[in-house]
């Protein structure tokens, strides 16, 4: 599970740092590429030479290498990593992480990291028991970091209590479980539609909507992170993707989106239709810019756009799973359930425009997932990233 994974191993200044050498060794043995970042205090406990030898990579500790002036980009490191493991994490470093005190390379990289972060605290029992440690750890949890709890036992001070860093082999096992759960779409092709469509009135004007594409893009990132090959058929948005397994097909109109989506659906295992497709398009877009001078306001005759979801619902074969979205203002459940049947979907994700923070443009969403058998699961207001995780957890569990 860790084969080929890029892992940043952050080491802070505690006596348990001697165990980090074993952790580095086990991660390398499991196939990971390991980049160690040490805080200045950590170097008092274990020599960088030990870690650079075990990992095959020079240890980073400062913002730049003094004699060459080589700058270490915390942003690049943060993007490179598939996971960041901070072991041991001292009370001081946990406090800095909780509060964004970026006074060394490790904390700066932590603040830039896009990957999941795992924190293995280690400290004396009284420090562990202090309310500030508990509060700072709860902050880290609220940021989505994974805390690998310290154990009880004899400590370096010879006192007995909670504060021993989890054993290196258990930290590796924790990561393996995490990655196995997050590789559940390996070998699958996921197609996602996202964003609005623009329907041309003339060369400079269109009919569109306020969709930002954020939900569809979050779904694409989540699917790719879980190992899928992703085709993201996207209407015009300013959102971008970073994962290399996502290929983006950019389209403008509903007709173009239908063509791209149908093509990608042919070998897709899962398709999620998160795009806000315009229902109507101008029947005869003008080839020239419609002029105001001397003209009456034009009448724009509209024609119906194709329903991409319903078309794919017709084409759907055994083993393919089709998920739609419904953005409703009233009679939400009944309308969504009706859409699910009418379009031959397997699942529909309902977001209500009545819920504050849900729907277009926001970074958050509040959803209800409805299955074919009518069961509905509602969740609280969450980030679109978290919602994407919930949706795929549900898809995996169901299909
Ligand atoms: O009918 P309504 O637009 O509310 O249905 C919403 C669902 O259908 C969404 O999943 C949306 O992406 C999809 N849809 C589509 N093509 C359309 C209209 C909606 O794929 N023309």
Coordinates of C-alpha atoms in Angstrom, one line a residue, residues 92-370:
X92 CA 5.7 22.6 21.3
X93 CA 5.4 21.5 17.7
X94 CA 1.8 20.5 18.2
X95 CA 1.2 23.9 19.6
X96 CA 2.8 25.6 16.6
X97 CA 0.9 23.4 14.2
X98 CA -2.4 24.2 15.9
X99 CA -1.7 27.9 15.8
X100 CA 0.2 28.4 12.6
X101 CA 3.5 29.5 14.1
X102 CA 5.7 28.8 11.1
X103 CA 9.1 29.5 12.6
X104 CA 10.8 26.4 11.1
X105 CA 10.9 24.5 7.9
X106 CA 8.7 21.6 9.3
X107 CA 5.8 23.8 10.4
X108 CA 6.0 25.8 7.2
X109 CA 5.7 22.6 5.2
X110 CA 2.9 21.4 7.4
X111 CA 1.0 24.5 6.7
X112 CA 1.5 24.1 2.9
X113 CA 0.8 20.3 2.8
X114 CA -2.2 19.2 0.7
X115 CA -1.8 15.5 1.7
X116 CA -3.2 13.8 4.8
X117 CA -1.2 14.5 7.9
X118 CA -0.5 12.0 10.7
X119 CA 0.7 13.1 14.0
X120 CA 2.3 10.8 16.6
X121 CA 2.6 12.8 19.9
X122 CA 5.3 11.9 22.4
X123 CA 6.0 13.8 25.6
X124 CA 6.1 13.4 29.4
X125 CA 2.8 12.5 31.0
X126 CA 2.2 15.9 32.7
X127 CA 2.7 17.7 29.4
X128 CA 0.4 15.2 27.7
X129 CA -2.2 15.8 30.4
X130 CA -2.0 19.6 30.2
X131 CA -5.2 21.2 28.9
X132 CA -3.2 23.1 26.3
X133 CA -2.0 19.9 24.7
X134 CA -5.5 18.5 24.7
X135 CA -6.8 21.7 23.1
X136 CA -4.1 21.9 20.5
X137 CA -4.6 18.2 19.5
X138 CA -8.4 18.9 19.2
X139 CA -7.4 21.8 16.8
X140 CA -5.4 19.4 14.7
X141 CA -8.3 17.0 14.6
X142 CA -10.6 19.8 13.5
X143 CA -8.1 20.5 10.6
X144 CA -8.6 16.8 9.5
X145 CA -5.2 15.6 10.8
X146 CA -5.0 12.1 12.0
X147 CA -3.7 11.7 15.6
X148 CA -1.9 8.4 16.2
X149 CA -2.4 8.4 20.0
X150 CA 0.5 8.1 22.4
X151 CA 0.7 5.0 24.5
X152 CA 0.9 4.5 28.3
X153 CA 4.0 3.0 29.7
X154 CA 7.4 3.9 31.1
X155 CA 8.7 7.2 29.8
X156 CA 12.2 8.6 29.3
X157 CA 11.8 10.4 32.7
X158 CA 11.2 7.0 34.2
X159 CA 7.7 8.1 35.2
X160 CA 4.9 5.9 34.1
X161 CA 1.9 7.3 32.2
X162 CA 0.6 8.3 28.8
X163 CA 3.1 9.9 26.5
X164 CA 5.1 7.2 24.7
X165 CA 5.2 7.5 21.0
X166 CA 3.3 4.7 19.2
X167 CA 5.8 2.1 18.0
X168 CA 7.1 2.6 14.4
X169 CA 5.6 -0.7 13.1
X170 CA 2.2 0.4 14.4
X171 CA 2.6 3.8 12.7
X172 CA 3.4 2.1 9.4
X173 CA 0.4 -0.2 9.9
X174 CA -1.8 2.8 10.5
X175 CA -0.7 4.4 7.2
X176 CA -1.2 1.1 5.4
X177 CA -4.8 0.9 6.6
X178 CA -5.4 4.5 5.6
X179 CA -4.0 4.0 2.1
X180 CA -5.8 0.7 1.6
X181 CA -9.1 2.4 2.5
X182 CA -8.2 5.1 0.1
X183 CA -7.2 3.0 -2.8
X184 CA -10.7 1.5 -3.2
X185 CA -11.1 2.9 -6.8
X186 CA -7.9 1.6 -8.2
X187 CA -8.3 0.3 -11.7
X188 CA -11.7 2.1 -12.1
X189 CA -12.6 4.8 -14.6
X190 CA -14.8 7.6 -13.1
X191 CA -16.4 10.2 -15.3
X192 CA -17.6 13.4 -13.8
X193 CA -19.4 16.4 -15.3
X194 CA -19.0 19.7 -13.6
X195 CA -19.6 23.4 -13.9
X196 CA -22.2 25.3 -15.9
X197 CA -22.8 25.2 -19.6
X198 CA -22.7 28.4 -21.7
X199 CA -25.3 28.5 -24.5
X200 CA -24.3 30.9 -27.2
X201 CA -26.6 33.9 -28.1
X202 CA -24.0 35.6 -30.3
X203 CA -20.2 35.6 -30.5
X204 CA -19.9 37.6 -27.2
X205 CA -23.0 36.6 -25.2
X206 CA -24.4 33.5 -23.7
X207 CA -27.0 32.0 -21.4
X208 CA -25.3 30.5 -18.3
X209 CA -25.7 29.9 -14.6
X210 CA -23.8 30.5 -11.4
X211 CA -22.3 27.0 -11.0
X212 CA -18.6 27.3 -9.9
X213 CA -17.8 23.6 -10.6
X214 CA -16.3 23.3 -7.1
X215 CA -18.4 20.2 -6.2
X216 CA -17.5 18.3 -9.4
X217 CA -13.9 19.2 -9.1
X218 CA -13.8 18.1 -5.5
X219 CA -15.3 14.8 -6.6
X220 CA -12.7 14.4 -9.3
X221 CA -9.8 15.0 -6.8
X222 CA -11.3 12.5 -4.4
X223 CA -11.8 9.8 -7.0
X224 CA -8.2 10.3 -8.2
X225 CA -6.9 10.2 -4.7
X226 CA -8.6 6.8 -4.2
X227 CA -6.8 5.4 -7.2
X228 CA -9.3 6.0 -10.1
X229 CA -8.6 7.2 -13.6
X230 CA -10.8 10.2 -13.9
X231 CA -12.3 12.0 -16.9
X232 CA -13.6 15.4 -15.8
X233 CA -15.9 16.9 -18.4
X234 CA -16.0 20.5 -17.4
X235 CA -18.0 23.5 -18.5
X236 CA -16.3 26.9 -18.3
X237 CA -15.0 27.5 -14.7
X238 CA -11.9 29.0 -13.1
X239 CA -11.4 26.0 -10.8
X240 CA -8.4 23.8 -11.6
X241 CA -7.2 20.3 -10.8
X242 CA -3.9 19.1 -9.5
X243 CA -4.0 15.3 -9.6
X244 CA -2.2 13.7 -12.5
X245 CA -4.8 10.9 -12.9
X246 CA -7.5 13.5 -13.9
X247 CA -7.9 14.3 -17.5
X248 CA -10.0 17.4 -18.1
X249 CA -12.2 17.7 -21.2
X250 CA -13.2 21.3 -21.5
X251 CA -16.6 22.0 -23.1
X252 CA -18.9 25.0 -23.4
X253 CA -22.4 24.0 -24.4
X254 CA -24.7 21.2 -23.3
X255 CA -24.4 19.6 -26.7
X256 CA -20.6 19.5 -26.4
X257 CA -20.9 18.2 -22.9
X258 CA -23.2 15.4 -24.0
X259 CA -20.7 14.4 -26.7
X260 CA -17.8 14.3 -24.4
X261 CA -19.7 12.6 -21.5
X262 CA -21.1 9.9 -23.8
X263 CA -17.6 9.1 -25.2
X264 CA -16.1 8.9 -21.7
X265 CA -19.1 6.9 -20.3
X266 CA -18.4 4.0 -22.8
X267 CA -15.8 2.4 -20.5
X268 CA -16.7 4.2 -17.2
X269 CA -17.5 2.3 -14.1
X270 CA -19.0 5.2 -12.3
X271 CA -20.4 8.5 -13.7
X272 CA -21.3 11.4 -11.5
X273 CA -23.3 14.2 -13.1
X274 CA -22.5 17.3 -11.1
X275 CA -22.8 19.8 -13.9
X276 CA -25.5 22.5 -13.9
X277 CA -26.5 22.0 -17.5
X278 CA -28.6 24.7 -19.1
X279 CA -32.0 23.4 -19.9
X280 CA -32.4 25.6 -22.9
X281 CA -30.2 27.1 -25.6
X282 CA -30.9 29.8 -28.2
X283 CA -32.3 28.1 -31.3
X284 CA -30.3 30.2 -33.8
X285 CA -27.2 31.9 -32.3
X286 CA -26.3 34.9 -34.2
X287 CA -23.0 34.7 -36.1
X288 CA -22.6 38.5 -35.6
X289 CA -22.7 40.5 -32.5
X290 CA -26.3 41.6 -32.0
X291 CA -26.3 45.4 -32.2
X292 CA -28.2 47.7 -30.0
X293 CA -28.4 50.8 -32.2
X294 CA -31.5 51.1 -34.2
X295 CA -32.8 47.7 -33.2
X296 CA -35.7 46.6 -31.1
X297 CA -34.7 44.3 -28.2
X298 CA -34.2 40.9 -29.8
X299 CA -36.4 38.0 -29.1
X300 CA -34.3 34.9 -28.4
X301 CA -36.2 31.7 -29.2
X302 CA -35.0 28.8 -27.1
X303 CA -34.8 25.1 -27.8
X304 CA -34.5 22.3 -25.3
X305 CA -31.1 21.0 -24.5
X306 CA -30.3 17.3 -24.3
X307 CA -30.6 15.7 -20.9
X308 CA -27.1 14.2 -20.4
X309 CA -28.1 12.3 -17.3
X310 CA -31.2 10.7 -18.9
X311 CA -29.2 9.9 -22.1
X312 CA -26.5 8.1 -20.1
X313 CA -29.3 6.4 -18.1
X314 CA -30.5 4.9 -21.3
X315 CA -27.0 3.8 -22.4
X316 CA -26.2 2.4 -19.0
X317 CA -25.0 -1.3 -19.0
X318 CA -24.7 -3.8 -16.2
X319 CA -22.0 -2.9 -13.8
X320 CA -22.1 0.9 -14.6
X321 CA -23.3 3.2 -11.9
X322 CA -24.8 6.5 -12.5
X323 CA -25.1 9.2 -9.9
X324 CA -27.0 12.5 -10.4
X325 CA -27.3 15.7 -8.5
X326 CA -30.6 17.5 -7.7
X327 CA -30.6 21.2 -6.7
X328 CA -34.2 21.8 -5.5
X329 CA -36.1 24.7 -3.9
X330 CA -39.3 22.9 -2.9
X331 CA -40.7 19.5 -2.5
X332 CA -37.1 18.4 -2.5
X333 CA -37.2 14.7 -1.6
X334 CA -40.1 13.9 -3.9
X335 CA -38.6 15.8 -6.8
X336 CA -35.2 14.2 -6.3
X337 CA -36.6 10.7 -6.0
X338 CA -38.7 11.3 -9.1
X339 CA -35.6 12.4 -11.1
X340 CA -33.7 9.3 -10.0
X341 CA -36.3 7.1 -11.5
X342 CA -37.0 9.2 -14.6
X343 CA -33.3 9.4 -15.5
X344 CA -32.6 5.8 -14.6
X345 CA -29.9 6.8 -12.0
X346 CA -28.6 4.6 -9.2
X347 CA -28.2 7.3 -6.7
X348 CA -29.1 11.0 -6.5
X349 CA -27.4 13.7 -4.3
X350 CA -29.9 16.3 -3.2
X351 CA -28.8 19.8 -2.2
X352 CA -31.5 22.2 -1.2
X353 CA -31.2 25.9 -2.0
X354 CA -33.0 26.5 1.3
X355 CA -29.9 25.4 3.2
X356 CA -27.5 28.3 3.9
X357 CA -24.0 27.4 2.7
X358 CA -25.3 24.7 0.2
X359 CA -25.4 24.8 -3.5
X360 CA -23.7 27.1 -6.1
X361 CA -20.5 29.0 -5.6
X362 CA -20.0 28.1 -1.9
X363 CA -17.1 26.0 -0.5
X364 CA -19.6 24.0 1.6
X365 CA -22.5 21.8 0.9
X366 CA -25.2 20.0 2.8
X367 CA -26.5 16.9 1.1
X368 CA -29.0 14.0 1.3
X369 CA -28.0 10.9 -0.6
X370 CA -31.0 9.0 -2.0

